[in-house]
């Protein structure tokens, strides 16, 4: 069965520092991968997605993620954190033969002034 | 505006009192799904629907029912709610089943349910 592991339920960074949120997946075939962001009291919003076109994927709000097949990873990064980035982030995986997204347990990003 | 609308946003109810959480989308999407979100567990799929009158169980369907009589609506029914169904619920939709795989979902804003 597929699974997604997000390392660290909470990540705290200073404003202006690098953001790195980790995601590892298990999949027997090349997957489709997603990062979603959830702001307080809101639904999930798609940040970016990997669908095999390019290994480095750029998303909204300055975020990007790199697909590394050898490491089965899809870590999310942003060079410089803003206060407005404070939210919960979810990594999700889907296989081409599947019809649902499987989500990780989420990482809450805290940004310190 | 293209969106998925859930109602109510917040609901407190008592054990055993039937309730319905509504979900409606205005994008003519074929695929709709319900998830529950619990701390430390991420989102888990409850039920999904690939089109009108086509529904199937997800990973955690026990205690829930759904129906899909119209393309735009996908209500979640709790016939006899219990405290372990206290959770944050999300409805999501995608243009097609394949789109759900390739492009992800559009999510509603969520319904926070408390069962006492």
PDB file of N, CA and C in Angstrom, chain A residues 34-81:
ATOM      1  N   UNK A  34       1.940  15.795  -4.670  1.00  0.00           N
ATOM      2  CA  UNK A  34       1.327  17.101  -4.447  1.00  0.00           C
ATOM      3  C   UNK A  34       1.766  17.665  -3.096  1.00  0.00           C
ATOM      4  N   UNK A  35       1.817  18.983  -3.021  1.00  0.00           N
ATOM      5  CA  UNK A  35       1.878  19.671  -1.751  1.00  0.00           C
ATOM      6  C   UNK A  35       0.667  20.600  -1.662  1.00  0.00           C
ATOM      7  N   UNK A  36      -0.004  20.507  -0.504  1.00  0.00           N
ATOM      8  CA  UNK A  36      -1.125  21.381  -0.211  1.00  0.00           C
ATOM      9  C   UNK A  36      -0.790  22.211   1.019  1.00  0.00           C
ATOM     10  N   UNK A  37      -1.395  23.400   1.099  1.00  0.00           N
ATOM     11  CA  UNK A  37      -1.249  24.257   2.270  1.00  0.00           C
ATOM     12  C   UNK A  37      -2.628  24.524   2.869  1.00  0.00           C
ATOM     13  N   UNK A  38      -2.680  24.516   4.188  1.00  0.00           N
ATOM     14  CA  UNK A  38      -3.929  24.803   4.889  1.00  0.00           C
ATOM     15  C   UNK A  38      -3.701  25.946   5.865  1.00  0.00           C
ATOM     16  N   UNK A  39      -4.281  27.097   5.571  1.00  0.00           N
ATOM     17  CA  UNK A  39      -4.228  28.229   6.487  1.00  0.00           C
ATOM     18  C   UNK A  39      -5.307  28.049   7.550  1.00  0.00           C
ATOM     19  N   UNK A  40      -5.150  28.678   8.696  1.00  0.00           N
ATOM     20  CA  UNK A  40      -6.113  28.496   9.787  1.00  0.00           C
ATOM     21  C   UNK A  40      -7.557  28.719   9.334  1.00  0.00           C
ATOM     22  N   UNK A  41      -8.392  27.790   9.712  1.00  0.00           N
ATOM     23  CA  UNK A  41      -9.838  27.863   9.431  1.00  0.00           C
ATOM     24  C   UNK A  41     -10.169  27.893   7.941  1.00  0.00           C
ATOM     25  N   UNK A  42      -9.296  27.314   7.148  1.00  0.00           N
ATOM     26  CA  UNK A  42      -9.549  27.250   5.713  1.00  0.00           C
ATOM     27  C   UNK A  42      -9.373  25.825   5.198  1.00  0.00           C
ATOM     28  N   UNK A  43      -9.809  25.620   3.984  1.00  0.00           N
ATOM     29  CA  UNK A  43      -9.597  24.340   3.329  1.00  0.00           C
ATOM     30  C   UNK A  43      -8.182  24.222   2.803  1.00  0.00           C
ATOM     31  N   UNK A  44      -7.911  23.139   2.098  1.00  0.00           N
ATOM     32  CA  UNK A  44      -6.582  22.913   1.544  1.00  0.00           C
ATOM     33  C   UNK A  44      -6.473  23.555   0.165  1.00  0.00           C
ATOM     34  N   UNK A  45      -5.326  24.160  -0.069  1.00  0.00           N
ATOM     35  CA  UNK A  45      -5.067  24.838  -1.331  1.00  0.00           C
ATOM     36  C   UNK A  45      -3.842  24.200  -1.976  1.00  0.00           C
ATOM     37  N   UNK A  46      -3.942  23.910  -3.259  1.00  0.00           N
ATOM     38  CA  UNK A  46      -2.828  23.266  -3.954  1.00  0.00           C
ATOM     39  C   UNK A  46      -1.652  24.232  -4.098  1.00  0.00           C
ATOM     40  N   UNK A  47      -0.484  23.821  -3.614  1.00  0.00           N
ATOM     41  CA  UNK A  47       0.738  24.620  -3.743  1.00  0.00           C
ATOM     42  C   UNK A  47       1.464  24.292  -5.048  1.00  0.00           C
ATOM     43  N   UNK A  48       1.657  23.002  -5.281  1.00  0.00           N
ATOM     44  CA  UNK A  48       2.345  22.553  -6.479  1.00  0.00           C
ATOM     45  C   UNK A  48       2.114  21.061  -6.656  1.00  0.00           C
ATOM     46  N   UNK A  49       2.455  20.582  -7.864  1.00  0.00           N
ATOM     47  CA  UNK A  49       2.274  19.167  -8.145  1.00  0.00           C
ATOM     48  C   UNK A  49       3.374  18.671  -9.075  1.00  0.00           C
ATOM     49  N   UNK A  50       3.739  17.430  -8.904  1.00  0.00           N
ATOM     50  CA  UNK A  50       4.693  16.763  -9.787  1.00  0.00           C
ATOM     51  C   UNK A  50       3.942  15.699 -10.574  1.00  0.00           C
ATOM     52  N   UNK A  51       4.046  15.812 -11.911  1.00  0.00           N
ATOM     53  CA  UNK A  51       3.364  14.820 -12.756  1.00  0.00           C
ATOM     54  C   UNK A  51       4.301  14.299 -13.827  1.00  0.00           C
ATOM     55  N   UNK A  52       5.585  14.232 -13.537  1.00  0.00           N
ATOM     56  CA  UNK A  52       6.643  13.626 -14.356  1.00  0.00           C
ATOM     57  C   UNK A  52       7.168  14.525 -15.462  1.00  0.00           C
ATOM     58  N   UNK A  53       6.705  15.752 -15.559  1.00  0.00           N
ATOM     59  CA  UNK A  53       7.193  16.634 -16.615  1.00  0.00           C
ATOM     60  C   UNK A  53       8.590  17.160 -16.298  1.00  0.00           C
ATOM     61  N   UNK A  54       8.837  17.537 -15.047  1.00  0.00           N
ATOM     62  CA  UNK A  54      10.131  18.074 -14.643  1.00  0.00           C
ATOM     63  C   UNK A  54      10.341  17.734 -13.187  1.00  0.00           C
ATOM     64  N   UNK A  55      11.579  17.469 -12.805  1.00  0.00           N
ATOM     65  CA  UNK A  55      11.828  17.047 -11.427  1.00  0.00           C
ATOM     66  C   UNK A  55      11.789  18.205 -10.438  1.00  0.00           C
ATOM     67  N   UNK A  56      12.084  19.412 -10.913  1.00  0.00           N
ATOM     68  CA  UNK A  56      11.979  20.588 -10.044  1.00  0.00           C
ATOM     69  C   UNK A  56      10.685  21.301 -10.387  1.00  0.00           C
ATOM     70  N   UNK A  57       9.826  21.389  -9.405  1.00  0.00           N
ATOM     71  CA  UNK A  57       8.493  21.940  -9.626  1.00  0.00           C
ATOM     72  C   UNK A  57       8.363  23.251  -8.857  1.00  0.00           C
ATOM     73  N   UNK A  58       7.909  24.265  -9.557  1.00  0.00           N
ATOM     74  CA  UNK A  58       7.689  25.562  -8.899  1.00  0.00           C
ATOM     75  C   UNK A  58       6.203  25.740  -8.647  1.00  0.00           C
ATOM     76  N   UNK A  59       5.888  26.275  -7.469  1.00  0.00           N
ATOM     77  CA  UNK A  59       4.502  26.474  -7.116  1.00  0.00           C
ATOM     78  C   UNK A  59       4.204  27.925  -6.795  1.00  0.00           C
ATOM     79  N   UNK A  60       3.119  28.126  -6.095  1.00  0.00           N
ATOM     80  CA  UNK A  60       2.710  29.480  -5.742  1.00  0.00           C
ATOM     81  C   UNK A  60       3.466  29.966  -4.515  1.00  0.00           C
ATOM     82  N   UNK A  61       3.459  31.271  -4.328  1.00  0.00           N
ATOM     83  CA  UNK A  61       4.040  31.895  -3.130  1.00  0.00           C
ATOM     84  C   UNK A  61       5.533  31.610  -2.956  1.00  0.00           C
ATOM     85  N   UNK A  62       6.246  31.336  -4.031  1.00  0.00           N
ATOM     86  CA  UNK A  62       7.689  31.149  -3.965  1.00  0.00           C
ATOM     87  C   UNK A  62       8.156  29.774  -3.527  1.00  0.00           C
ATOM     88  N   UNK A  63       7.244  28.842  -3.360  1.00  0.00           N
ATOM     89  CA  UNK A  63       7.614  27.484  -2.970  1.00  0.00           C
ATOM     90  C   UNK A  63       8.028  26.666  -4.182  1.00  0.00           C
ATOM     91  N   UNK A  64       8.912  25.708  -3.949  1.00  0.00           N
ATOM     92  CA  UNK A  64       9.264  24.745  -4.967  1.00  0.00           C
ATOM     93  C   UNK A  64       9.582  23.407  -4.302  1.00  0.00           C
ATOM     94  N   UNK A  65       9.550  22.354  -5.107  1.00  0.00           N
ATOM     95  CA  UNK A  65       9.836  21.022  -4.595  1.00  0.00           C
ATOM     96  C   UNK A  65      10.591  20.246  -5.657  1.00  0.00           C
ATOM     97  N   UNK A  66      11.463  19.358  -5.206  1.00  0.00           N
ATOM     98  CA  UNK A  66      12.251  18.562  -6.130  1.00  0.00           C
ATOM     99  C   UNK A  66      11.939  17.084  -5.943  1.00  0.00           C
ATOM    100  N   UNK A  67      11.601  16.438  -7.047  1.00  0.00           N
ATOM    101  CA  UNK A  67      11.328  15.006  -7.042  1.00  0.00           C
ATOM    102  C   UNK A  67      12.654  14.269  -7.193  1.00  0.00           C
ATOM    103  N   UNK A  68      12.963  13.406  -6.221  1.00  0.00           N
ATOM    104  CA  UNK A  68      14.181  12.599  -6.275  1.00  0.00           C
ATOM    105  C   UNK A  68      13.786  11.131  -6.176  1.00  0.00           C
ATOM    106  N   UNK A  69      13.787  10.477  -7.321  1.00  0.00           N
ATOM    107  CA  UNK A  69      13.323   9.092  -7.366  1.00  0.00           C
ATOM    108  C   UNK A  69      14.209   8.181  -6.528  1.00  0.00           C
ATOM    109  N   UNK A  70      15.517   8.392  -6.584  1.00  0.00           N
ATOM    110  CA  UNK A  70      16.449   7.525  -5.868  1.00  0.00           C
ATOM    111  C   UNK A  70      16.262   7.607  -4.358  1.00  0.00           C
ATOM    112  N   UNK A  71      15.752   8.738  -3.897  1.00  0.00           N
ATOM    113  CA  UNK A  71      15.532   8.933  -2.459  1.00  0.00           C
ATOM    114  C   UNK A  71      14.053   8.821  -2.094  1.00  0.00           C
ATOM    115  N   UNK A  72      13.216   8.589  -3.058  1.00  0.00           N
ATOM    116  CA  UNK A  72      11.739   8.593  -2.902  1.00  0.00           C
ATOM    117  C   UNK A  72      11.305   9.788  -2.055  1.00  0.00           C
ATOM    118  N   UNK A  73      11.794  10.957  -2.464  1.00  0.00           N
ATOM    119  CA  UNK A  73      11.489  12.159  -1.695  1.00  0.00           C
ATOM    120  C   UNK A  73      10.899  13.247  -2.574  1.00  0.00           C
ATOM    121  N   UNK A  74      10.208  14.149  -1.934  1.00  0.00           N
ATOM    122  CA  UNK A  74       9.590  15.295  -2.624  1.00  0.00           C
ATOM    123  C   UNK A  74       9.528  16.435  -1.610  1.00  0.00           C
ATOM    124  N   UNK A  75      10.689  16.908  -1.203  1.00  0.00           N
ATOM    125  CA  UNK A  75      10.768  17.931  -0.164  1.00  0.00           C
ATOM    126  C   UNK A  75      10.364  19.302  -0.685  1.00  0.00           C
ATOM    127  N   UNK A  76       9.725  20.058   0.161  1.00  0.00           N
ATOM    128  CA  UNK A  76       9.228  21.398  -0.175  1.00  0.00           C
ATOM    129  C   UNK A  76      10.191  22.439   0.394  1.00  0.00           C
ATOM    130  N   UNK A  77      10.561  23.427  -0.415  1.00  0.00           N
ATOM    131  CA  UNK A  77      11.475  24.469   0.054  1.00  0.00           C
ATOM    132  C   UNK A  77      10.992  25.850  -0.361  1.00  0.00           C
ATOM    133  N   UNK A  78      11.475  26.826   0.401  1.00  0.00           N
ATOM    134  CA  UNK A  78      11.288  28.225   0.049  1.00  0.00           C
ATOM    135  C   UNK A  78      12.507  28.970   0.590  1.00  0.00           C
ATOM    136  N   UNK A  79      13.156  29.784  -0.237  1.00  0.00           N
ATOM    137  CA  UNK A  79      14.421  30.398   0.184  1.00  0.00           C
ATOM    138  C   UNK A  79      14.297  31.313   1.403  1.00  0.00           C
ATOM    139  N   UNK A  80      13.185  32.022   1.506  1.00  0.00           N
ATOM    140  CA  UNK A  80      13.068  33.034   2.552  1.00  0.00           C
ATOM    141  C   UNK A  80      11.647  33.031   3.106  1.00  0.00           C
ATOM    142  N   UNK A  81      11.503  32.651   4.362  1.00  0.00           N
ATOM    143  CA  UNK A  81      10.174  32.532   4.962  1.00  0.00           C
ATOM    144  C   UNK A  81       9.565  33.892   5.261  1.00  0.00           C
TER     145      UNK A  81
END
